[in-house]
XYZ file of C-alpha atoms in Angstrom:
316
model
C -0.026 0.490 0.184
C 1.287 3.205 -0.781
C 1.811 6.116 1.615
C 1.379 10.400 1.192
C 2.090 12.716 3.266
C 0.597 16.543 3.145
C 1.677 19.268 5.534
C -0.699 22.146 6.494
C 1.677 24.670 5.635
C 1.029 28.302 7.559
C -2.799 26.409 8.069
C -4.293 26.478 11.174
C -5.444 23.131 11.393
C -8.566 24.074 13.624
C -9.669 26.017 11.098
C -8.941 24.220 8.152
C -10.641 20.551 9.648
C -13.471 22.463 10.824
C -15.229 21.975 13.930
C -15.577 18.018 14.970
C -13.413 17.242 12.215
C -16.285 18.300 9.905
C -14.068 19.154 6.329
C -12.614 16.592 6.973
C -14.962 13.748 7.149
C -16.386 15.326 4.264
C -13.225 14.826 2.192
C -13.085 11.401 3.439
C -16.341 10.859 1.683
C -14.920 11.238 -1.675
C -12.424 9.161 -1.048
C -13.838 5.582 0.297
C -10.777 3.632 -1.365
C -8.206 6.046 0.766
C -7.296 5.302 4.261
C -7.116 8.941 5.504
C -5.663 9.797 8.688
C -5.041 13.411 10.336
C -3.232 14.450 12.872
C -2.303 18.150 13.369
C -0.778 19.562 10.886
C -0.007 16.815 8.812
C -2.585 14.586 6.695
C -1.513 10.684 6.370
C -3.138 8.813 3.018
C -2.798 5.197 1.913
C -3.782 3.435 -1.059
C -3.783 2.675 -4.449
C -1.097 5.517 -6.226
C -3.487 6.610 -9.088
C -5.765 7.856 -6.273
C -3.336 9.394 -4.219
C -2.241 11.403 -7.039
C -5.818 12.509 -7.848
C -6.633 12.709 -4.266
C -3.286 15.070 -3.532
C -4.187 17.351 -6.542
C -7.553 18.054 -5.424
C -6.465 18.715 -1.415
C -3.936 20.897 -2.173
C -6.409 23.118 -4.235
C -8.091 23.269 -1.067
C -5.099 24.253 0.525
C -4.584 27.241 -1.947
C -8.785 28.139 -1.657
C -8.171 27.947 2.391
C -5.288 30.537 1.577
C -6.625 33.191 -0.428
C -10.044 32.650 0.899
C -9.705 31.937 4.431
C -12.429 29.930 4.433
C -13.812 26.895 3.157
C -17.171 24.952 3.350
C -18.647 21.870 1.937
C -20.249 23.420 -0.814
C -16.059 24.700 -1.525
C -15.167 21.219 -1.111
C -17.653 19.733 -3.646
C -16.936 21.902 -5.800
C -13.071 21.812 -5.592
C -13.069 18.180 -5.763
C -15.988 17.406 -8.236
C -14.333 19.842 -10.967
C -11.702 19.914 -13.452
C -10.523 23.207 -13.878
C -7.854 24.547 -11.390
C -9.734 28.088 -11.373
C -13.047 26.784 -10.121
C -12.453 28.328 -6.700
C -12.108 31.630 -8.169
C -14.572 34.687 -6.601
C -15.871 36.901 -8.757
C -14.553 40.316 -8.863
C -11.068 38.791 -7.477
C -8.729 41.094 -8.794
C -10.652 44.417 -6.858
C -10.719 41.957 -3.451
C -6.845 42.720 -1.868
C -7.400 40.279 1.074
C -10.344 37.484 1.672
C -10.578 37.829 5.303
C -11.483 35.995 8.402
C -14.663 34.059 7.637
C -14.626 34.819 3.595
C -14.642 38.802 4.608
C -14.311 40.717 1.157
C -11.683 43.388 2.133
C -11.056 46.134 -1.225
C -10.339 49.561 -1.531
C -13.734 51.385 -0.658
C -12.996 54.820 -2.289
C -10.552 55.882 -5.199
C -8.168 57.283 -3.314
C -7.550 53.544 -1.721
C -7.559 52.260 -5.211
C -5.004 54.849 -5.645
C -2.591 53.259 -2.693
C -3.357 50.278 -4.787
C -2.106 51.496 -7.710
C 0.762 53.571 -6.963
C 2.352 50.891 -4.409
C 2.305 48.561 -8.023
C 4.308 51.079 -9.748
C 6.511 52.036 -7.117
C 8.583 50.239 -3.823
C 7.735 53.166 -1.285
C 4.257 54.711 -0.399
C 3.442 58.131 1.421
C -0.521 57.796 2.124
C -1.573 61.065 3.533
C -4.737 61.741 5.346
C -7.025 62.277 8.655
C -8.399 59.477 10.940
C -11.049 57.229 9.171
C -9.505 57.318 5.533
C -8.567 53.859 5.793
C -4.543 54.502 5.056
C -3.639 52.278 7.551
C -6.035 49.397 7.318
C -5.072 49.331 2.841
C -1.812 49.213 3.860
C -2.439 46.100 6.577
C -4.390 44.416 3.353
C -1.735 45.767 0.659
C 0.769 43.625 3.088
C -1.141 40.830 3.678
C -0.977 40.063 0.297
C 1.620 40.664 -0.790
C 2.693 38.036 1.646
C -0.087 35.452 0.650
C 1.270 35.736 -2.562
C 5.188 35.026 -1.359
C 6.332 38.395 -2.698
C 7.680 38.852 0.971
C 8.629 36.662 3.515
C 7.467 38.856 6.193
C 5.609 41.823 7.098
C 7.050 44.277 9.852
C 4.184 46.776 11.794
C 5.589 50.148 13.578
C 4.654 53.172 14.547
C 6.829 55.423 16.990
C 5.978 55.183 19.913
C 4.909 59.091 21.181
C 4.003 59.496 24.471
C 0.600 60.786 24.207
C 0.058 62.494 27.103
C 0.756 59.265 29.069
C 4.315 58.023 30.330
C 4.903 54.342 29.300
C 7.169 53.934 32.253
C 4.304 54.261 35.203
C 1.748 51.708 32.729
C 1.950 48.184 34.304
C 3.912 45.022 32.935
C 6.938 44.196 31.237
C 7.466 46.660 27.289
C 5.231 44.046 25.267
C 1.973 44.730 27.495
C 2.878 48.540 28.025
C 3.512 48.783 23.793
C 0.469 46.557 22.800
C -2.628 48.733 23.543
C -0.569 51.516 21.723
C -0.341 48.845 19.068
C -3.475 47.848 19.075
C -5.037 49.344 15.669
C -2.313 47.177 13.654
C -3.513 44.097 15.220
C -7.013 45.078 15.003
C -6.362 44.899 11.116
C -4.743 41.669 11.364
C -7.334 40.032 13.134
C -9.684 40.854 10.300
C -7.367 39.594 7.631
C -5.568 36.200 9.352
C -7.697 33.312 11.105
C -6.477 33.891 15.159
C -4.174 30.927 15.449
C -2.601 31.683 11.784
C -2.184 35.220 12.718
C -0.819 33.847 16.352
C 2.163 31.221 14.708
C 3.040 34.545 12.231
C 3.787 36.506 15.042
C 5.797 34.024 16.898
C 7.648 32.652 13.821
C 8.695 36.337 13.401
C 6.664 36.511 9.919
C 4.755 39.108 11.053
C 6.468 41.466 13.541
C 4.567 44.513 15.290
C 7.051 46.802 17.077
C 7.780 49.953 18.224
C 10.186 52.398 15.461
C 13.093 52.485 17.793
C 13.067 48.897 17.061
C 13.940 49.448 13.730
C 17.347 50.818 14.406
C 20.243 48.960 13.035
C 18.484 46.681 10.518
C 18.306 45.805 6.629
C 14.862 45.045 5.954
C 15.096 42.222 2.670
C 12.077 40.581 1.646
C 9.721 42.483 3.510
C 6.576 44.668 3.842
C 7.555 47.579 5.895
C 4.429 49.660 7.250
C 5.288 53.029 9.243
C 2.224 54.185 10.959
C 1.200 57.443 12.438
C 4.452 59.256 11.329
C 3.498 62.378 12.025
C 4.730 61.879 15.445
C 8.260 60.871 13.834
C 11.374 63.127 14.429
C 13.404 64.353 11.604
C 16.079 61.534 12.938
C 13.873 58.681 13.105
C 12.309 59.373 9.855
C 15.493 59.161 8.355
C 16.551 56.336 10.111
C 13.365 54.264 9.239
C 13.611 55.093 5.546
C 17.647 53.866 4.856
C 16.539 50.656 6.404
C 14.771 49.347 2.817
C 16.690 46.286 1.522
C 16.371 43.911 -1.389
C 12.514 43.132 -2.517
C 11.550 45.425 0.297
C 8.135 47.429 -0.304
C 7.158 50.795 2.165
C 4.474 52.348 3.130
C 4.594 55.516 5.145
C 1.265 56.518 6.728
C 0.382 59.926 8.862
C -1.739 62.696 9.663
C 0.063 65.978 9.701
C -3.101 67.947 11.263
C -2.229 65.344 14.317
C 1.138 65.871 15.726
C 2.185 64.963 19.419
C 5.478 65.620 19.436
C 6.945 68.641 21.295
C 6.410 72.110 20.226
C 9.319 72.826 17.812
C 10.065 69.719 16.971
C 9.891 69.520 13.152
C 7.563 66.492 12.197
C 9.541 63.938 10.070
C 6.907 63.699 8.370
C 6.345 66.836 6.905
C 9.719 66.912 6.298
C 10.191 63.603 4.279
C 6.845 64.967 1.696
C 8.698 68.344 0.648
C 12.395 66.454 0.468
C 11.670 63.373 -1.355
C 8.810 64.479 -3.246
C 10.755 64.651 -6.522
C 12.277 61.320 -5.830
C 11.674 58.558 -8.955
C 10.133 55.037 -7.390
C 8.412 57.310 -4.418
C 4.406 57.405 -4.637
C 2.664 60.256 -2.493
C -1.377 59.820 -2.105
C -3.350 62.041 0.035
C -6.871 61.232 1.338
C -9.252 63.646 2.278
C -12.512 63.666 3.658
C -14.011 61.900 0.519
C -12.748 58.851 1.916
C -13.554 58.573 5.611
C -14.962 54.912 5.845
C -16.146 54.922 9.747
C -19.293 56.016 10.506
C -20.662 59.014 9.259
C -20.575 61.035 12.171
C -16.391 60.407 11.861
C -16.943 62.981 9.131
C -19.028 65.830 10.603
C -16.606 65.869 13.501
C -13.620 66.587 11.333
C -15.434 68.925 9.711
C -16.371 70.544 13.421
C -12.898 70.779 14.342
C -11.565 71.813 11.159
C -14.060 75.348 11.184
C -12.659 75.674 15.140
C -8.955 75.536 14.050
C -8.790 77.510 10.835
C -10.521 80.585 13.190
C -7.477 80.488 15.860
């Protein structure tokens, strides 16, 4: 009897096999001549070579579907196993979808300027995405990073923010450094949790495939084969911004996001973001996109709140 061993690479087995191995049991029904056993991330199948070859081909397509869409069910299993074409699992408007998030959620550019972010990064290795809160600049950036990782264009994602203590001193917060910084990095975690199943995300972080760290941790590193996002960049100093931008290594993509209207730096400190936008504006390979109120995709009140504050600030 022949044996075939298949590993679930970068796939959380609990989510792939389903509750009480329901998905595995469905798969087994299509191959009654094979003995199929799954333990953790390893699947073993025993049977005739021809049957095993077909099973492995279809099973690989199922794994590819799950990696792309973060979701399988009985209908998907039925379609993938019984279809003779490799692209049977492709969903409508795939080209417009950046990532199929948790539970099959479609994550795509929601506004023309967000779509410009996607288009610009395809033609440039560094992108500055500037705009007020709620315009989706960070969320779109994280989606682009996750897509690049899934498609193996990069080997890791690095997300960073300058740890400006906006009204709070980290030294007085309880816990170790990670526990102190995690709440500050929460928006980045929130975006990732929308796009990558919990167990897979935890594994990626443990293996260093996804790294979330304050900007100071970037010093001295060369970031090769990485998709790197600097968030809240308006709170970088001249030295921090220069340090970050010069970390760029081979086969790297950099996105810098920020809102020049929300600087939390000490008075008389020049924002590294504002300076970079002037210094780098004519460099080939660096793109800049300015999002505005029309790109706000949060609650409808957010735009009204921003407009109200703008009217006060314009009178000052």
